[in-house]
């Protein structure tokens, strides 16, 4: 069962790496710990480890990847709980709120509050490389905008590299539009 589960997860994560955009500083199911994050959206974030399995985090971004949304401020607050830590495979649940700050006065495309809830998966390829996949949809609490959002700030896929135990660089995609991410772990 363990080899089958690892194969399925590794295959799923590798499918996500084929996306046309790359990047992220994703909440990490494999590393619930204190950290400061910097993303290329541009975005800034911080996380706080409350227990061995529980992490709280927040981020702010001004993503410029959706055309007319250029520089529209976005916030995200989340909590993540690690459910499984077994032989290099990690699984957790993640949930929180996020929203777009409406600085242009448009009510057609921005919501001040969305819910985000889903699963966080990670697989250690070796001591320095980890694949991450956060399957987290978002849903608007205000109409308009309407319905579901496919990729909120804590959702996405990334390949994380740890050149030092206290530093992590990532390449992937998340809902903020980060292409690259750096995380300082402490």
JSON list of C-alpha atoms in Angstrom, two decimals, residues 1-185:
[
{"chain": "A", "resi": 1, "resn": "UNK", "atom": "CA", "xyz": [0.00, 0.00, 0.00]},
{"chain": "A", "resi": 2, "resn": "UNK", "atom": "CA", "xyz": [2.83, 2.43, 0.89]},
{"chain": "A", "resi": 3, "resn": "UNK", "atom": "CA", "xyz": [4.56, 2.12, -2.50]},
{"chain": "A", "resi": 4, "resn": "UNK", "atom": "CA", "xyz": [1.25, 2.51, -4.36]},
{"chain": "A", "resi": 5, "resn": "UNK", "atom": "CA", "xyz": [0.35, 5.61, -2.32]},
{"chain": "A", "resi": 6, "resn": "UNK", "atom": "CA", "xyz": [3.77, 7.18, -2.92]},
{"chain": "A", "resi": 7, "resn": "UNK", "atom": "CA", "xyz": [3.52, 6.44, -6.67]},
{"chain": "A", "resi": 8, "resn": "UNK", "atom": "CA", "xyz": [0.07, 8.04, -6.92]},
{"chain": "A", "resi": 9, "resn": "UNK", "atom": "CA", "xyz": [1.19, 11.16, -5.02]},
{"chain": "A", "resi": 10, "resn": "UNK", "atom": "CA", "xyz": [4.43, 11.51, -6.99]},
{"chain": "A", "resi": 11, "resn": "UNK", "atom": "CA", "xyz": [2.52, 11.13, -10.29]},
{"chain": "A", "resi": 12, "resn": "UNK", "atom": "CA", "xyz": [-0.07, 13.72, -9.21]},
{"chain": "A", "resi": 13, "resn": "UNK", "atom": "CA", "xyz": [2.60, 16.19, -8.16]},
{"chain": "A", "resi": 14, "resn": "UNK", "atom": "CA", "xyz": [4.54, 15.72, -11.40]},
{"chain": "A", "resi": 15, "resn": "UNK", "atom": "CA", "xyz": [1.39, 16.48, -13.41]},
{"chain": "A", "resi": 16, "resn": "UNK", "atom": "CA", "xyz": [1.09, 19.79, -11.60]},
{"chain": "A", "resi": 17, "resn": "UNK", "atom": "CA", "xyz": [4.67, 20.73, -12.49]},
{"chain": "A", "resi": 18, "resn": "UNK", "atom": "CA", "xyz": [3.68, 20.81, -16.17]},
{"chain": "A", "resi": 19, "resn": "UNK", "atom": "CA", "xyz": [1.67, 24.02, -15.67]},
{"chain": "A", "resi": 20, "resn": "UNK", "atom": "CA", "xyz": [2.73, 26.89, -17.94]},
{"chain": "A", "resi": 21, "resn": "UNK", "atom": "CA", "xyz": [3.52, 29.17, -14.99]},
{"chain": "A", "resi": 22, "resn": "UNK", "atom": "CA", "xyz": [5.94, 28.18, -12.28]},
{"chain": "A", "resi": 23, "resn": "UNK", "atom": "CA", "xyz": [6.32, 29.15, -8.58]},
{"chain": "A", "resi": 24, "resn": "UNK", "atom": "CA", "xyz": [5.28, 29.58, -5.02]},
{"chain": "A", "resi": 25, "resn": "UNK", "atom": "CA", "xyz": [5.70, 29.97, -1.36]},
{"chain": "A", "resi": 26, "resn": "UNK", "atom": "CA", "xyz": [3.03, 27.52, -0.34]},
{"chain": "A", "resi": 27, "resn": "UNK", "atom": "CA", "xyz": [2.11, 26.55, 3.19]},
{"chain": "A", "resi": 28, "resn": "UNK", "atom": "CA", "xyz": [4.10, 23.34, 3.64]},
{"chain": "A", "resi": 29, "resn": "UNK", "atom": "CA", "xyz": [2.48, 20.18, 4.97]},
{"chain": "A", "resi": 30, "resn": "UNK", "atom": "CA", "xyz": [5.98, 18.81, 5.54]},
{"chain": "A", "resi": 31, "resn": "UNK", "atom": "CA", "xyz": [7.36, 21.78, 7.49]},
{"chain": "A", "resi": 32, "resn": "UNK", "atom": "CA", "xyz": [4.95, 23.38, 9.98]},
{"chain": "A", "resi": 33, "resn": "UNK", "atom": "CA", "xyz": [7.36, 25.88, 11.51]},
{"chain": "A", "resi": 34, "resn": "UNK", "atom": "CA", "xyz": [8.09, 29.57, 12.00]},
{"chain": "A", "resi": 35, "resn": "UNK", "atom": "CA", "xyz": [9.08, 31.28, 8.77]},
{"chain": "A", "resi": 36, "resn": "UNK", "atom": "CA", "xyz": [9.20, 34.50, 6.79]},
{"chain": "A", "resi": 37, "resn": "UNK", "atom": "CA", "xyz": [8.37, 34.31, 3.08]},
{"chain": "A", "resi": 38, "resn": "UNK", "atom": "CA", "xyz": [9.01, 36.43, 0.02]},
{"chain": "A", "resi": 39, "resn": "UNK", "atom": "CA", "xyz": [7.35, 35.73, -3.33]},
{"chain": "A", "resi": 40, "resn": "UNK", "atom": "CA", "xyz": [7.74, 37.15, -6.82]},
{"chain": "A", "resi": 41, "resn": "UNK", "atom": "CA", "xyz": [4.09, 38.29, -7.21]},
{"chain": "A", "resi": 42, "resn": "UNK", "atom": "CA", "xyz": [5.28, 40.42, -5.20]},
{"chain": "A", "resi": 43, "resn": "UNK", "atom": "CA", "xyz": [4.16, 38.99, -1.89]},
{"chain": "A", "resi": 44, "resn": "UNK", "atom": "CA", "xyz": [5.25, 38.80, 1.74]},
{"chain": "A", "resi": 45, "resn": "UNK", "atom": "CA", "xyz": [4.19, 36.28, 4.34]},
{"chain": "A", "resi": 46, "resn": "UNK", "atom": "CA", "xyz": [4.87, 34.85, 7.76]},
{"chain": "A", "resi": 47, "resn": "UNK", "atom": "CA", "xyz": [3.92, 31.65, 9.56]},
{"chain": "A", "resi": 48, "resn": "UNK", "atom": "CA", "xyz": [3.91, 30.70, 13.22]},
{"chain": "A", "resi": 49, "resn": "UNK", "atom": "CA", "xyz": [4.16, 27.14, 14.51]},
{"chain": "A", "resi": 50, "resn": "UNK", "atom": "CA", "xyz": [1.72, 26.73, 17.42]},
{"chain": "A", "resi": 51, "resn": "UNK", "atom": "CA", "xyz": [2.38, 23.02, 18.00]},
{"chain": "A", "resi": 52, "resn": "UNK", "atom": "CA", "xyz": [4.25, 20.16, 16.37]},
{"chain": "A", "resi": 53, "resn": "UNK", "atom": "CA", "xyz": [1.46, 19.82, 13.76]},
{"chain": "A", "resi": 54, "resn": "UNK", "atom": "CA", "xyz": [-0.34, 23.20, 13.73]},
{"chain": "A", "resi": 55, "resn": "UNK", "atom": "CA", "xyz": [0.71, 26.32, 11.85]},
{"chain": "A", "resi": 56, "resn": "UNK", "atom": "CA", "xyz": [-0.94, 29.73, 11.41]},
{"chain": "A", "resi": 57, "resn": "UNK", "atom": "CA", "xyz": [0.04, 32.04, 8.59]},
{"chain": "A", "resi": 58, "resn": "UNK", "atom": "CA", "xyz": [-0.70, 35.29, 6.85]},
{"chain": "A", "resi": 59, "resn": "UNK", "atom": "CA", "xyz": [0.38, 36.93, 3.62]},
{"chain": "A", "resi": 60, "resn": "UNK", "atom": "CA", "xyz": [-0.12, 40.05, 1.60]},
{"chain": "A", "resi": 61, "resn": "UNK", "atom": "CA", "xyz": [0.41, 40.42, -2.13]},
{"chain": "A", "resi": 62, "resn": "UNK", "atom": "CA", "xyz": [-0.04, 42.82, -5.00]},
{"chain": "A", "resi": 63, "resn": "UNK", "atom": "CA", "xyz": [-0.29, 40.29, -7.85]},
{"chain": "A", "resi": 64, "resn": "UNK", "atom": "CA", "xyz": [0.03, 41.57, -11.38]},
{"chain": "A", "resi": 65, "resn": "UNK", "atom": "CA", "xyz": [-0.77, 38.39, -13.29]},
{"chain": "A", "resi": 66, "resn": "UNK", "atom": "CA", "xyz": [-4.45, 38.88, -14.21]},
{"chain": "A", "resi": 67, "resn": "UNK", "atom": "CA", "xyz": [-4.23, 41.85, -16.62]},
{"chain": "A", "resi": 68, "resn": "UNK", "atom": "CA", "xyz": [-6.55, 44.55, -15.28]},
{"chain": "A", "resi": 69, "resn": "UNK", "atom": "CA", "xyz": [-5.99, 43.28, -11.70]},
{"chain": "A", "resi": 70, "resn": "UNK", "atom": "CA", "xyz": [-2.48, 44.77, -11.82]},
{"chain": "A", "resi": 71, "resn": "UNK", "atom": "CA", "xyz": [-1.29, 45.54, -8.33]},
{"chain": "A", "resi": 72, "resn": "UNK", "atom": "CA", "xyz": [-4.63, 44.95, -6.61]},
{"chain": "A", "resi": 73, "resn": "UNK", "atom": "CA", "xyz": [-3.78, 44.17, -2.95]},
{"chain": "A", "resi": 74, "resn": "UNK", "atom": "CA", "xyz": [-4.70, 40.72, -1.66]},
{"chain": "A", "resi": 75, "resn": "UNK", "atom": "CA", "xyz": [-4.52, 39.29, 1.86]},
{"chain": "A", "resi": 76, "resn": "UNK", "atom": "CA", "xyz": [-4.63, 35.72, 3.13]},
{"chain": "A", "resi": 77, "resn": "UNK", "atom": "CA", "xyz": [-4.97, 34.18, 6.61]},
{"chain": "A", "resi": 78, "resn": "UNK", "atom": "CA", "xyz": [-4.78, 30.43, 7.07]},
{"chain": "A", "resi": 79, "resn": "UNK", "atom": "CA", "xyz": [-4.35, 27.56, 9.52]},
{"chain": "A", "resi": 80, "resn": "UNK", "atom": "CA", "xyz": [-2.79, 24.24, 8.60]},
{"chain": "A", "resi": 81, "resn": "UNK", "atom": "CA", "xyz": [-2.85, 20.97, 10.54]},
{"chain": "A", "resi": 82, "resn": "UNK", "atom": "CA", "xyz": [-0.57, 18.05, 9.62]},
{"chain": "A", "resi": 83, "resn": "UNK", "atom": "CA", "xyz": [-2.54, 14.78, 9.61]},
{"chain": "A", "resi": 84, "resn": "UNK", "atom": "CA", "xyz": [0.12, 12.38, 8.30]},
{"chain": "A", "resi": 85, "resn": "UNK", "atom": "CA", "xyz": [3.91, 12.23, 8.46]},
{"chain": "A", "resi": 86, "resn": "UNK", "atom": "CA", "xyz": [5.03, 8.87, 7.11]},
{"chain": "A", "resi": 87, "resn": "UNK", "atom": "CA", "xyz": [8.31, 7.99, 5.39]},
{"chain": "A", "resi": 88, "resn": "UNK", "atom": "CA", "xyz": [8.70, 11.24, 3.45]},
{"chain": "A", "resi": 89, "resn": "UNK", "atom": "CA", "xyz": [5.00, 11.65, 2.59]},
{"chain": "A", "resi": 90, "resn": "UNK", "atom": "CA", "xyz": [3.01, 14.35, 4.37]},
{"chain": "A", "resi": 91, "resn": "UNK", "atom": "CA", "xyz": [-0.65, 15.27, 4.31]},
{"chain": "A", "resi": 92, "resn": "UNK", "atom": "CA", "xyz": [-2.56, 18.02, 6.07]},
{"chain": "A", "resi": 93, "resn": "UNK", "atom": "CA", "xyz": [-5.70, 20.08, 5.97]},
{"chain": "A", "resi": 94, "resn": "UNK", "atom": "CA", "xyz": [-5.63, 23.80, 5.37]},
{"chain": "A", "resi": 95, "resn": "UNK", "atom": "CA", "xyz": [-8.30, 26.44, 5.69]},
{"chain": "A", "resi": 96, "resn": "UNK", "atom": "CA", "xyz": [-8.73, 30.16, 6.07]},
{"chain": "A", "resi": 97, "resn": "UNK", "atom": "CA", "xyz": [-9.93, 33.37, 4.51]},
{"chain": "A", "resi": 98, "resn": "UNK", "atom": "CA", "xyz": [-8.53, 35.71, 1.89]},
{"chain": "A", "resi": 99, "resn": "UNK", "atom": "CA", "xyz": [-9.74, 38.64, -0.12]},
{"chain": "A", "resi": 100, "resn": "UNK", "atom": "CA", "xyz": [-8.99, 41.40, -2.55]},
{"chain": "A", "resi": 101, "resn": "UNK", "atom": "CA", "xyz": [-8.89, 44.95, -1.27]},
{"chain": "A", "resi": 102, "resn": "UNK", "atom": "CA", "xyz": [-11.02, 47.04, -3.60]},
{"chain": "A", "resi": 103, "resn": "UNK", "atom": "CA", "xyz": [-8.90, 50.12, -4.24]},
{"chain": "A", "resi": 104, "resn": "UNK", "atom": "CA", "xyz": [-10.52, 50.99, -7.57]},
{"chain": "A", "resi": 105, "resn": "UNK", "atom": "CA", "xyz": [-14.14, 50.91, -6.36]},
{"chain": "A", "resi": 106, "resn": "UNK", "atom": "CA", "xyz": [-15.20, 48.13, -8.76]},
{"chain": "A", "resi": 107, "resn": "UNK", "atom": "CA", "xyz": [-17.76, 45.72, -7.30]},
{"chain": "A", "resi": 108, "resn": "UNK", "atom": "CA", "xyz": [-17.81, 43.45, -10.35]},
{"chain": "A", "resi": 109, "resn": "UNK", "atom": "CA", "xyz": [-14.54, 41.58, -9.95]},
{"chain": "A", "resi": 110, "resn": "UNK", "atom": "CA", "xyz": [-13.36, 41.83, -6.35]},
{"chain": "A", "resi": 111, "resn": "UNK", "atom": "CA", "xyz": [-14.56, 40.23, -3.16]},
{"chain": "A", "resi": 112, "resn": "UNK", "atom": "CA", "xyz": [-13.30, 41.35, 0.25]},
{"chain": "A", "resi": 113, "resn": "UNK", "atom": "CA", "xyz": [-13.74, 37.82, 1.65]},
{"chain": "A", "resi": 114, "resn": "UNK", "atom": "CA", "xyz": [-13.36, 34.31, 0.26]},
{"chain": "A", "resi": 115, "resn": "UNK", "atom": "CA", "xyz": [-13.12, 31.01, 2.12]},
{"chain": "A", "resi": 116, "resn": "UNK", "atom": "CA", "xyz": [-10.28, 28.64, 1.28]},
{"chain": "A", "resi": 117, "resn": "UNK", "atom": "CA", "xyz": [-10.25, 25.03, 2.44]},
{"chain": "A", "resi": 118, "resn": "UNK", "atom": "CA", "xyz": [-8.58, 21.87, 1.18]},
{"chain": "A", "resi": 119, "resn": "UNK", "atom": "CA", "xyz": [-5.68, 19.43, 1.38]},
{"chain": "A", "resi": 120, "resn": "UNK", "atom": "CA", "xyz": [-1.93, 20.03, 1.58]},
{"chain": "A", "resi": 121, "resn": "UNK", "atom": "CA", "xyz": [0.33, 17.24, 0.30]},
{"chain": "A", "resi": 122, "resn": "UNK", "atom": "CA", "xyz": [4.12, 16.96, 0.23]},
{"chain": "A", "resi": 123, "resn": "UNK", "atom": "CA", "xyz": [6.66, 14.33, -0.77]},
{"chain": "A", "resi": 124, "resn": "UNK", "atom": "CA", "xyz": [10.39, 14.42, 0.03]},
{"chain": "A", "resi": 125, "resn": "UNK", "atom": "CA", "xyz": [12.36, 13.50, -3.07]},
{"chain": "A", "resi": 126, "resn": "UNK", "atom": "CA", "xyz": [15.60, 13.63, -1.06]},
{"chain": "A", "resi": 127, "resn": "UNK", "atom": "CA", "xyz": [17.04, 15.64, 1.86]},
{"chain": "A", "resi": 128, "resn": "UNK", "atom": "CA", "xyz": [17.01, 18.90, -0.13]},
{"chain": "A", "resi": 129, "resn": "UNK", "atom": "CA", "xyz": [14.07, 18.60, -2.59]},
{"chain": "A", "resi": 130, "resn": "UNK", "atom": "CA", "xyz": [10.37, 18.40, -1.76]},
{"chain": "A", "resi": 131, "resn": "UNK", "atom": "CA", "xyz": [7.34, 18.37, -4.07]},
{"chain": "A", "resi": 132, "resn": "UNK", "atom": "CA", "xyz": [4.24, 20.14, -2.71]},
{"chain": "A", "resi": 133, "resn": "UNK", "atom": "CA", "xyz": [0.65, 20.16, -3.92]},
{"chain": "A", "resi": 134, "resn": "UNK", "atom": "CA", "xyz": [-2.06, 22.13, -2.13]},
{"chain": "A", "resi": 135, "resn": "UNK", "atom": "CA", "xyz": [-5.52, 21.36, -3.52]},
{"chain": "A", "resi": 136, "resn": "UNK", "atom": "CA", "xyz": [-7.45, 24.30, -2.12]},
{"chain": "A", "resi": 137, "resn": "UNK", "atom": "CA", "xyz": [-10.46, 25.88, -3.87]},
{"chain": "A", "resi": 138, "resn": "UNK", "atom": "CA", "xyz": [-11.87, 29.23, -2.80]},
{"chain": "A", "resi": 139, "resn": "UNK", "atom": "CA", "xyz": [-15.46, 30.42, -2.66]},
{"chain": "A", "resi": 140, "resn": "UNK", "atom": "CA", "xyz": [-16.63, 34.01, -2.53]},
{"chain": "A", "resi": 141, "resn": "UNK", "atom": "CA", "xyz": [-18.72, 35.17, 0.42]},
{"chain": "A", "resi": 142, "resn": "UNK", "atom": "CA", "xyz": [-20.08, 38.13, -1.58]},
{"chain": "A", "resi": 143, "resn": "UNK", "atom": "CA", "xyz": [-21.96, 38.12, -4.87]},
{"chain": "A", "resi": 144, "resn": "UNK", "atom": "CA", "xyz": [-20.70, 39.54, -7.22]},
{"chain": "A", "resi": 145, "resn": "UNK", "atom": "CA", "xyz": [-18.12, 38.15, -7.85]},
{"chain": "A", "resi": 146, "resn": "UNK", "atom": "CA", "xyz": [-19.77, 34.83, -8.26]},
{"chain": "A", "resi": 147, "resn": "UNK", "atom": "CA", "xyz": [-18.91, 31.38, -7.02]},
{"chain": "A", "resi": 148, "resn": "UNK", "atom": "CA", "xyz": [-15.71, 29.42, -6.88]},
{"chain": "A", "resi": 149, "resn": "UNK", "atom": "CA", "xyz": [-12.16, 30.51, -7.50]},
{"chain": "A", "resi": 150, "resn": "UNK", "atom": "CA", "xyz": [-9.86, 27.81, -8.78]},
{"chain": "A", "resi": 151, "resn": "UNK", "atom": "CA", "xyz": [-6.61, 28.91, -7.14]},
{"chain": "A", "resi": 152, "resn": "UNK", "atom": "CA", "xyz": [-6.61, 30.92, -3.89]},
{"chain": "A", "resi": 153, "resn": "UNK", "atom": "CA", "xyz": [-3.31, 32.14, -2.33]},
{"chain": "A", "resi": 154, "resn": "UNK", "atom": "CA", "xyz": [-2.61, 28.91, -0.37]},
{"chain": "A", "resi": 155, "resn": "UNK", "atom": "CA", "xyz": [-3.39, 26.61, -3.31]},
{"chain": "A", "resi": 156, "resn": "UNK", "atom": "CA", "xyz": [-0.86, 25.54, -5.91]},
{"chain": "A", "resi": 157, "resn": "UNK", "atom": "CA", "xyz": [2.10, 23.32, -6.70]},
{"chain": "A", "resi": 158, "resn": "UNK", "atom": "CA", "xyz": [5.81, 23.83, -6.01]},
{"chain": "A", "resi": 159, "resn": "UNK", "atom": "CA", "xyz": [9.22, 22.21, -5.99]},
{"chain": "A", "resi": 160, "resn": "UNK", "atom": "CA", "xyz": [11.11, 23.36, -2.88]},
{"chain": "A", "resi": 161, "resn": "UNK", "atom": "CA", "xyz": [14.89, 23.25, -2.55]},
{"chain": "A", "resi": 162, "resn": "UNK", "atom": "CA", "xyz": [16.69, 23.68, 0.78]},
{"chain": "A", "resi": 163, "resn": "UNK", "atom": "CA", "xyz": [20.34, 24.66, 0.13]},
{"chain": "A", "resi": 164, "resn": "UNK", "atom": "CA", "xyz": [20.68, 25.32, 3.89]},
{"chain": "A", "resi": 165, "resn": "UNK", "atom": "CA", "xyz": [18.53, 24.00, 6.77]},
{"chain": "A", "resi": 166, "resn": "UNK", "atom": "CA", "xyz": [17.27, 27.57, 7.42]},
{"chain": "A", "resi": 167, "resn": "UNK", "atom": "CA", "xyz": [16.64, 28.63, 3.79]},
{"chain": "A", "resi": 168, "resn": "UNK", "atom": "CA", "xyz": [14.23, 27.32, 1.18]},
{"chain": "A", "resi": 169, "resn": "UNK", "atom": "CA", "xyz": [13.75, 28.40, -2.44]},
{"chain": "A", "resi": 170, "resn": "UNK", "atom": "CA", "xyz": [10.73, 27.27, -4.44]},
{"chain": "A", "resi": 171, "resn": "UNK", "atom": "CA", "xyz": [9.55, 27.13, -8.03]},
{"chain": "A", "resi": 172, "resn": "UNK", "atom": "CA", "xyz": [5.86, 26.53, -8.78]},
{"chain": "A", "resi": 173, "resn": "UNK", "atom": "CA", "xyz": [2.51, 28.35, -8.93]},
{"chain": "A", "resi": 174, "resn": "UNK", "atom": "CA", "xyz": [0.08, 29.67, -6.32]},
{"chain": "A", "resi": 175, "resn": "UNK", "atom": "CA", "xyz": [-2.99, 31.88, -6.24]},
{"chain": "A", "resi": 176, "resn": "UNK", "atom": "CA", "xyz": [-0.92, 35.03, -5.70]},
{"chain": "A", "resi": 177, "resn": "UNK", "atom": "CA", "xyz": [0.93, 34.44, -8.97]},
{"chain": "A", "resi": 178, "resn": "UNK", "atom": "CA", "xyz": [4.30, 33.87, -7.35]},
{"chain": "A", "resi": 179, "resn": "UNK", "atom": "CA", "xyz": [6.85, 32.50, -9.80]},
{"chain": "A", "resi": 180, "resn": "UNK", "atom": "CA", "xyz": [9.66, 32.17, -7.30]},
{"chain": "A", "resi": 181, "resn": "UNK", "atom": "CA", "xyz": [9.59, 32.03, -3.54]},
{"chain": "A", "resi": 182, "resn": "UNK", "atom": "CA", "xyz": [12.10, 32.29, -0.70]},
{"chain": "A", "resi": 183, "resn": "UNK", "atom": "CA", "xyz": [11.41, 31.14, 2.83]},
{"chain": "A", "resi": 184, "resn": "UNK", "atom": "CA", "xyz": [13.58, 31.85, 5.86]},
{"chain": "A", "resi": 185, "resn": "UNK", "atom": "CA", "xyz": [13.00, 29.11, 8.45]}
]
